[in-house]
JSON list of C-alpha atoms in Angstrom, two decimals:
[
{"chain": "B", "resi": 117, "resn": "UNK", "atom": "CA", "xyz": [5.99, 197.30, 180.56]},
{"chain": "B", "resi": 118, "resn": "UNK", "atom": "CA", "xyz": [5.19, 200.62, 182.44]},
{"chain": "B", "resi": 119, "resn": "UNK", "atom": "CA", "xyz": [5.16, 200.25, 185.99]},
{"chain": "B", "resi": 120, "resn": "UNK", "atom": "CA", "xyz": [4.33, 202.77, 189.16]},
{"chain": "B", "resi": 121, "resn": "UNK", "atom": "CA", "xyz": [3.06, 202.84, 192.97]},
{"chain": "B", "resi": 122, "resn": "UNK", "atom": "CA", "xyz": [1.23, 206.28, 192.53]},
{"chain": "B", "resi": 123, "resn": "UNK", "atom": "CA", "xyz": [4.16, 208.09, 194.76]},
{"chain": "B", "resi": 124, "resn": "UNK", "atom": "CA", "xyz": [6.26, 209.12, 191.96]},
{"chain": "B", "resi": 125, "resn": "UNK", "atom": "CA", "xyz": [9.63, 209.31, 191.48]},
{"chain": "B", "resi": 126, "resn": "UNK", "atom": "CA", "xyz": [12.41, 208.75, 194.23]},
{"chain": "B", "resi": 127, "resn": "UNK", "atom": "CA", "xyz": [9.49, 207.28, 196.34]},
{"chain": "B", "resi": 128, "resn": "UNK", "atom": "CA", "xyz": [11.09, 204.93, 199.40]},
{"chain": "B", "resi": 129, "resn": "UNK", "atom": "CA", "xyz": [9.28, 202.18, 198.37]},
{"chain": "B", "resi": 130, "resn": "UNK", "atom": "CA", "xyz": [10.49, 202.33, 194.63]},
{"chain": "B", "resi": 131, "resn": "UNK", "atom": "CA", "xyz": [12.72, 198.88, 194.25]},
{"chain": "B", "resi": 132, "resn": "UNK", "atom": "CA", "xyz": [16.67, 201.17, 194.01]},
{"chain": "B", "resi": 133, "resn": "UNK", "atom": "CA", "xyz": [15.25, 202.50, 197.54]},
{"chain": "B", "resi": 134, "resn": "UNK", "atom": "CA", "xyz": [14.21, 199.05, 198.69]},
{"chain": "B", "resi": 135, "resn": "UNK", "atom": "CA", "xyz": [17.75, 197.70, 198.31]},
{"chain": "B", "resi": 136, "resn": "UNK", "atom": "CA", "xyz": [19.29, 200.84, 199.95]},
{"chain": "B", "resi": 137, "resn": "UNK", "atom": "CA", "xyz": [17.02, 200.17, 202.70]},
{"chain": "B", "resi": 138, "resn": "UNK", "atom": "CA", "xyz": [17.35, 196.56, 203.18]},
{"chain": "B", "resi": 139, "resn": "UNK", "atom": "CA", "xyz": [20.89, 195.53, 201.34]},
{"chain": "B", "resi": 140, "resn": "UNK", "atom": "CA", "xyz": [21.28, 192.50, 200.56]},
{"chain": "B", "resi": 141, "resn": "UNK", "atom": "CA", "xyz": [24.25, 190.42, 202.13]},
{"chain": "B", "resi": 142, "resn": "UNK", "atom": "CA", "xyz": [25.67, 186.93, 201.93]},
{"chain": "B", "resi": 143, "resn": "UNK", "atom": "CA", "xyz": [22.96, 185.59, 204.91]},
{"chain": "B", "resi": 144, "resn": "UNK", "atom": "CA", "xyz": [19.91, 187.99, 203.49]},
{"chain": "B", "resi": 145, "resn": "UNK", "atom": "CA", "xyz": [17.72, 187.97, 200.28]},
{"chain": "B", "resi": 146, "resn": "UNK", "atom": "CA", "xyz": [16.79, 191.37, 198.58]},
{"chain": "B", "resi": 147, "resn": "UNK", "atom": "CA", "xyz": [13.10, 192.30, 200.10]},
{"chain": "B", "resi": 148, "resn": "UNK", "atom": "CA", "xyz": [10.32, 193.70, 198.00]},
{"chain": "B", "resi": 149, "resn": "UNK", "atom": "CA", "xyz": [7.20, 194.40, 198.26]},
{"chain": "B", "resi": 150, "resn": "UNK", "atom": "CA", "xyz": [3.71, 192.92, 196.61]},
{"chain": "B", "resi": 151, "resn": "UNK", "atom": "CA", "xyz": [2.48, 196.96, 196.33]},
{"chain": "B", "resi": 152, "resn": "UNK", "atom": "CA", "xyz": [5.51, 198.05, 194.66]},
{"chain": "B", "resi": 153, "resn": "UNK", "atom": "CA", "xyz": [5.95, 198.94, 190.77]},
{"chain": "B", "resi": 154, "resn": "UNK", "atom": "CA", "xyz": [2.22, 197.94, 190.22]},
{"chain": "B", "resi": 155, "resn": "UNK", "atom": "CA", "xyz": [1.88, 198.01, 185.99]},
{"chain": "B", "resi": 156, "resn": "UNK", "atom": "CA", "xyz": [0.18, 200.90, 184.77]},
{"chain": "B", "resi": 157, "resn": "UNK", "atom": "CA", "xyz": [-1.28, 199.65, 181.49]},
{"chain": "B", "resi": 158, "resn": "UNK", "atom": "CA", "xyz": [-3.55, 197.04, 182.81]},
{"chain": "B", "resi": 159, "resn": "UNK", "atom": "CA", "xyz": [-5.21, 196.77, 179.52]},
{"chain": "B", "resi": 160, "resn": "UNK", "atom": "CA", "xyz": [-4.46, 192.56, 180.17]},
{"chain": "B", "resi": 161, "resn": "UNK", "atom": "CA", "xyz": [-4.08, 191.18, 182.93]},
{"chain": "B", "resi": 162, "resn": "UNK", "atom": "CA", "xyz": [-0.47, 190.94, 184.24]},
{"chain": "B", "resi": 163, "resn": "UNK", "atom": "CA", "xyz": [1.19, 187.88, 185.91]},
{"chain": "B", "resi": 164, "resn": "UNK", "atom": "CA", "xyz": [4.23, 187.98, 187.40]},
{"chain": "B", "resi": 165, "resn": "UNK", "atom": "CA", "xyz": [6.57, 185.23, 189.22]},
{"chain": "B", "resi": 166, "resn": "UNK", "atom": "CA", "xyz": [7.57, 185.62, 192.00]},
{"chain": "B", "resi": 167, "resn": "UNK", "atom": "CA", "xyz": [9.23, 182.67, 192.80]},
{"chain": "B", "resi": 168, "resn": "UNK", "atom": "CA", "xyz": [9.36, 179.11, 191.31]},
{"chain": "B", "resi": 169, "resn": "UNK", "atom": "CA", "xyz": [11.01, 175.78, 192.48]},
{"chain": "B", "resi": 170, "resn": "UNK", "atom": "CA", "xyz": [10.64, 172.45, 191.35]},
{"chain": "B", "resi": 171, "resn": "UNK", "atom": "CA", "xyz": [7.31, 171.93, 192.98]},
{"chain": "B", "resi": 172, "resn": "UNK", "atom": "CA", "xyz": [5.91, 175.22, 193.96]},
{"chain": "B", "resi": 173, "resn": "UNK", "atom": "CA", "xyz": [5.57, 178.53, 191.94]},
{"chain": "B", "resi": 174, "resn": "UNK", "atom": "CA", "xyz": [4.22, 181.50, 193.87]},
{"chain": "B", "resi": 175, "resn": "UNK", "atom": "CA", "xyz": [2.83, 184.64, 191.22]},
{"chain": "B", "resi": 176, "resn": "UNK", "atom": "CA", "xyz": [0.99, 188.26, 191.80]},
{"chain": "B", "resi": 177, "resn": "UNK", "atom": "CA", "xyz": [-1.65, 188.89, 189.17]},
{"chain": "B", "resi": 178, "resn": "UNK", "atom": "CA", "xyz": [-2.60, 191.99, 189.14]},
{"chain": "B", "resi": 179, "resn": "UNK", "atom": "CA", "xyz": [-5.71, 192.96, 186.88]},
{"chain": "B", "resi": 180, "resn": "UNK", "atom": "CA", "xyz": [-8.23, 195.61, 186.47]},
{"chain": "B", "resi": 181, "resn": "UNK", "atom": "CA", "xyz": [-11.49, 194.76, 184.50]},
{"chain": "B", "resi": 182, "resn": "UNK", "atom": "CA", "xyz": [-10.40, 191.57, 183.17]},
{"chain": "B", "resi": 183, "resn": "UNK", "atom": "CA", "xyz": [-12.43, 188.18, 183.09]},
{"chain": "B", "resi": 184, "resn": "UNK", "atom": "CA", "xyz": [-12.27, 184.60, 181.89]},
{"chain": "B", "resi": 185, "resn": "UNK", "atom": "CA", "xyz": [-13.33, 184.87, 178.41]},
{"chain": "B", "resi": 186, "resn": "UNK", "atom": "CA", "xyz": [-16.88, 183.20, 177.47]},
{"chain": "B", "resi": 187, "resn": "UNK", "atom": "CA", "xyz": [-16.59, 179.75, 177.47]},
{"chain": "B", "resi": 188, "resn": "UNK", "atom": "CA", "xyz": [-13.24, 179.49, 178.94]},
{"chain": "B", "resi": 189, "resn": "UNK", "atom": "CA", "xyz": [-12.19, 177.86, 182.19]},
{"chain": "B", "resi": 190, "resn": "UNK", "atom": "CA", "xyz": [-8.86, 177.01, 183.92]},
{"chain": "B", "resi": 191, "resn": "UNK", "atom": "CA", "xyz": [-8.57, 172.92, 184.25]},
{"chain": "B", "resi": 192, "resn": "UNK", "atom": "CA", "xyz": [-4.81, 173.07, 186.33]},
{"chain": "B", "resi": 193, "resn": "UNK", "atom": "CA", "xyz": [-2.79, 170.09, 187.05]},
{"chain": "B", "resi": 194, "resn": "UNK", "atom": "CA", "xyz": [-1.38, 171.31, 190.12]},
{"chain": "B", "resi": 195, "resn": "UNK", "atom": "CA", "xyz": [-3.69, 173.06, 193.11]},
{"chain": "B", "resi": 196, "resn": "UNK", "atom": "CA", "xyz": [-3.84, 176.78, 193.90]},
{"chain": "B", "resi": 197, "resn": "UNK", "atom": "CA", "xyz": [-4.24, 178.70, 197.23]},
{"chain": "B", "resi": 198, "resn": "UNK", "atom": "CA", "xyz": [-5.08, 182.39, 195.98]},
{"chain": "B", "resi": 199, "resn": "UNK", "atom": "CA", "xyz": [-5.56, 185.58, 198.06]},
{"chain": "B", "resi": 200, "resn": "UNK", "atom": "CA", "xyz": [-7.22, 188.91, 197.55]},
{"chain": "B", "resi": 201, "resn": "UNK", "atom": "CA", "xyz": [-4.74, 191.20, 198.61]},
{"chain": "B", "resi": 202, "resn": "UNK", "atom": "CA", "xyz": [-6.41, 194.51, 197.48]},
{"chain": "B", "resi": 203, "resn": "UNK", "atom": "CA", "xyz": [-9.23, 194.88, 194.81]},
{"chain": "B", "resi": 204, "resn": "UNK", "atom": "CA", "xyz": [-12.16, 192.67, 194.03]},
{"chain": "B", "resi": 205, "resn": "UNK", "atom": "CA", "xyz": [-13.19, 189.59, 192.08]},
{"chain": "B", "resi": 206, "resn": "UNK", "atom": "CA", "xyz": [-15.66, 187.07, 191.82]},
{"chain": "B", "resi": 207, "resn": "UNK", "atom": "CA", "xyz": [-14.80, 183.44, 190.74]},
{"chain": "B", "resi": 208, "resn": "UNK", "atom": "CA", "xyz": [-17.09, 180.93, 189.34]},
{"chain": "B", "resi": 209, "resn": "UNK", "atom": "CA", "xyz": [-16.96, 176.96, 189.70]},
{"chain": "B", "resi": 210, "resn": "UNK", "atom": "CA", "xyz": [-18.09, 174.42, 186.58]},
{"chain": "B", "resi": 211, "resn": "UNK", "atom": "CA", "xyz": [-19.20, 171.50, 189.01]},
{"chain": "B", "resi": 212, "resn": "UNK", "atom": "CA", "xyz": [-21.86, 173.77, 191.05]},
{"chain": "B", "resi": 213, "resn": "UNK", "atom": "CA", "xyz": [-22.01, 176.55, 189.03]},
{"chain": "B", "resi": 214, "resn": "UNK", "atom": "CA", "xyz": [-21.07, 178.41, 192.51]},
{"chain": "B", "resi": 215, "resn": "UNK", "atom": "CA", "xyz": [-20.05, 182.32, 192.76]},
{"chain": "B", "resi": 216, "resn": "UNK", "atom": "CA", "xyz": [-17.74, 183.50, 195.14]},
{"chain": "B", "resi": 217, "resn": "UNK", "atom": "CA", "xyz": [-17.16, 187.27, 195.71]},
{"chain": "B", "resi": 218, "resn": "UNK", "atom": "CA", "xyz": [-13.66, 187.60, 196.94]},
{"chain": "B", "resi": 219, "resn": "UNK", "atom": "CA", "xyz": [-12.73, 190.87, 198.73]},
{"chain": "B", "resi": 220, "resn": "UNK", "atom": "CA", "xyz": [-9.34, 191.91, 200.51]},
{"chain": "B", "resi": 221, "resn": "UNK", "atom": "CA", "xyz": [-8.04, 189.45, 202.80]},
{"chain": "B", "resi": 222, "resn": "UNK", "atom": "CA", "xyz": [-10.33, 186.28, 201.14]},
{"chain": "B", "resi": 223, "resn": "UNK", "atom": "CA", "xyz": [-8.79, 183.11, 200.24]},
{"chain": "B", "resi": 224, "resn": "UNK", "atom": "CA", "xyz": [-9.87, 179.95, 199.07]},
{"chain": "B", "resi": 225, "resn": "UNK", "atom": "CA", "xyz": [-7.65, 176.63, 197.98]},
{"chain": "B", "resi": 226, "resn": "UNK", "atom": "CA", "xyz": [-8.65, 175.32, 194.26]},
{"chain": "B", "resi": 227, "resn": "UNK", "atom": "CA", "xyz": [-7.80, 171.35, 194.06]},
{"chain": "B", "resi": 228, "resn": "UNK", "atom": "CA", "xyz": [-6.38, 170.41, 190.48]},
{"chain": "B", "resi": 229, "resn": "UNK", "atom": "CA", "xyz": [-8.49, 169.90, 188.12]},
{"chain": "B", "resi": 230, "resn": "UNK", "atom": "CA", "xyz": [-11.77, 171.86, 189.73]},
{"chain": "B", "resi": 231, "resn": "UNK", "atom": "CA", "xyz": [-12.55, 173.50, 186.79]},
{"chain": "B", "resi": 232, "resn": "UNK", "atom": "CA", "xyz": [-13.06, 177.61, 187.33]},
{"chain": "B", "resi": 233, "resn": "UNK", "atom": "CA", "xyz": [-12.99, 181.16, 185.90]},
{"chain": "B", "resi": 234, "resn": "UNK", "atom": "CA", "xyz": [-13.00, 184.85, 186.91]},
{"chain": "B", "resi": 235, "resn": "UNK", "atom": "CA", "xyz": [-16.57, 186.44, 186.17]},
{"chain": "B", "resi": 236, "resn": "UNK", "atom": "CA", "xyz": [-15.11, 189.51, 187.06]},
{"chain": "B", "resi": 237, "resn": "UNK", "atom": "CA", "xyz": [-12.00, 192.07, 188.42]},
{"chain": "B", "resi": 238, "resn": "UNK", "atom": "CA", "xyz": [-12.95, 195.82, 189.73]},
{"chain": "B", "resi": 239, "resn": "UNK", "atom": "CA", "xyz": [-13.24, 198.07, 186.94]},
{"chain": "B", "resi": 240, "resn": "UNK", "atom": "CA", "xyz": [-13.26, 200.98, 189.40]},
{"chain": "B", "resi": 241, "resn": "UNK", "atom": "CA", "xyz": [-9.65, 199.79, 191.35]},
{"chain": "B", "resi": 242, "resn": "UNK", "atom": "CA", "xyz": [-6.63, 197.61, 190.77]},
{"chain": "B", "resi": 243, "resn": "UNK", "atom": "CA", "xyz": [-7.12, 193.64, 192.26]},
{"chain": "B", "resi": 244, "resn": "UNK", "atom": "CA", "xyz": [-3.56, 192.22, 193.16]},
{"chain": "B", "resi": 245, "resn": "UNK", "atom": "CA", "xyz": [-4.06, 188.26, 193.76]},
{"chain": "B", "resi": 246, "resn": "UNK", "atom": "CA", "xyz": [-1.13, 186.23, 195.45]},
{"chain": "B", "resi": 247, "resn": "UNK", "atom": "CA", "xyz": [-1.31, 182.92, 193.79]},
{"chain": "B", "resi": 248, "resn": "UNK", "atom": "CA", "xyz": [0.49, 179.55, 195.29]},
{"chain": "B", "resi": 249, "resn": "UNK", "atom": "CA", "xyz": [0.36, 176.84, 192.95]},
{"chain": "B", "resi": 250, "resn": "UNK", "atom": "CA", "xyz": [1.73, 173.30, 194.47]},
{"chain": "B", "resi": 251, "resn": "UNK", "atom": "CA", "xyz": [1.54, 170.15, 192.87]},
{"chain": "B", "resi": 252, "resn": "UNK", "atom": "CA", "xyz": [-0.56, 166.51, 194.00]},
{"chain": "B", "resi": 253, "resn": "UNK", "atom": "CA", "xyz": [0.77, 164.01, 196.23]},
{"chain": "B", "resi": 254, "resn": "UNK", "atom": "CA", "xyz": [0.75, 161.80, 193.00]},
{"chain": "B", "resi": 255, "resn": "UNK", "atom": "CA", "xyz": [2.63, 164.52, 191.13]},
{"chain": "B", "resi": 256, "resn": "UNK", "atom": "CA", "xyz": [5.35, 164.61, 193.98]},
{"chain": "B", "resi": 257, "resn": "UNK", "atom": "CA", "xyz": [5.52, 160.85, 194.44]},
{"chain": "B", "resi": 258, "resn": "UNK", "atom": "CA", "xyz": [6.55, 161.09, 190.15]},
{"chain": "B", "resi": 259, "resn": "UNK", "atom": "CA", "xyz": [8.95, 163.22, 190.55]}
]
């Protein structure tokens, strides 16, 4: 996978320089950051973890012209807080056939199981989501 930030090589945000800048030590965990090493072939969307426990994964999607495709819509078993962090989108919801046009900054909470799909990503600029997904009570009391 190609990846970039638009600064070019050597650039102090590039992940060698992040680690030279913030080392990480026995009481520390090696920083990053969400704008960093963005993919460069977007022709799919990319999904990336960022980190995952038993009950909570966090991921950055990062996409550029994508959508759901026709007929398709994400039925989760666990909930999902998501955040526009740059970009644009616009979500759609089976029970109320609702749009929402998410800009930077915009978040919303999806409960498991509330069936939805992305109409649309900017064609014209990248869209970087944050996605938290976190399972039910029931799902917890399971475990």
């Amino acid at each position: 996978m190609l990846y970039g930030n638009g600064h070019g090589d050597g650039d102090i945000n590039s992940p060698g320089r992040l680690l030279q800048r913030y080392p990480t030590t026995e009481k520390s965990s090696c920083m990053d950051n969400l704008f960093a090493n963005l993919p460069l072939d977007l022709s799919t969307e990319v999904t990336e973890s960022l980190l995952e426990s038993a009950t909570l994964r966090i991921e950055r999607i990062v996409s550029q012209g994508q959508s759901s495709a026709n007929g398709d819509w994400y039925d989760q078993e666990e909930h999902e807080w998501v955040v526009i962090l740059q970009g644009k989108a616009q979500l759609r919801f089976e029970d109320d056939n609702q749009l929402l046009d998410l800009e930077p900054g915009d978040y919303l909470n999806i409960p498991a199981h509330r069936r939805h799909r992305v109409e649309w990503t900017a064609t014209d600029q990248v869209t970087v989501w944050l996605a938290v997904f976190y399972p039910t009570a029931e799902a917890v009391c399971q475990d």
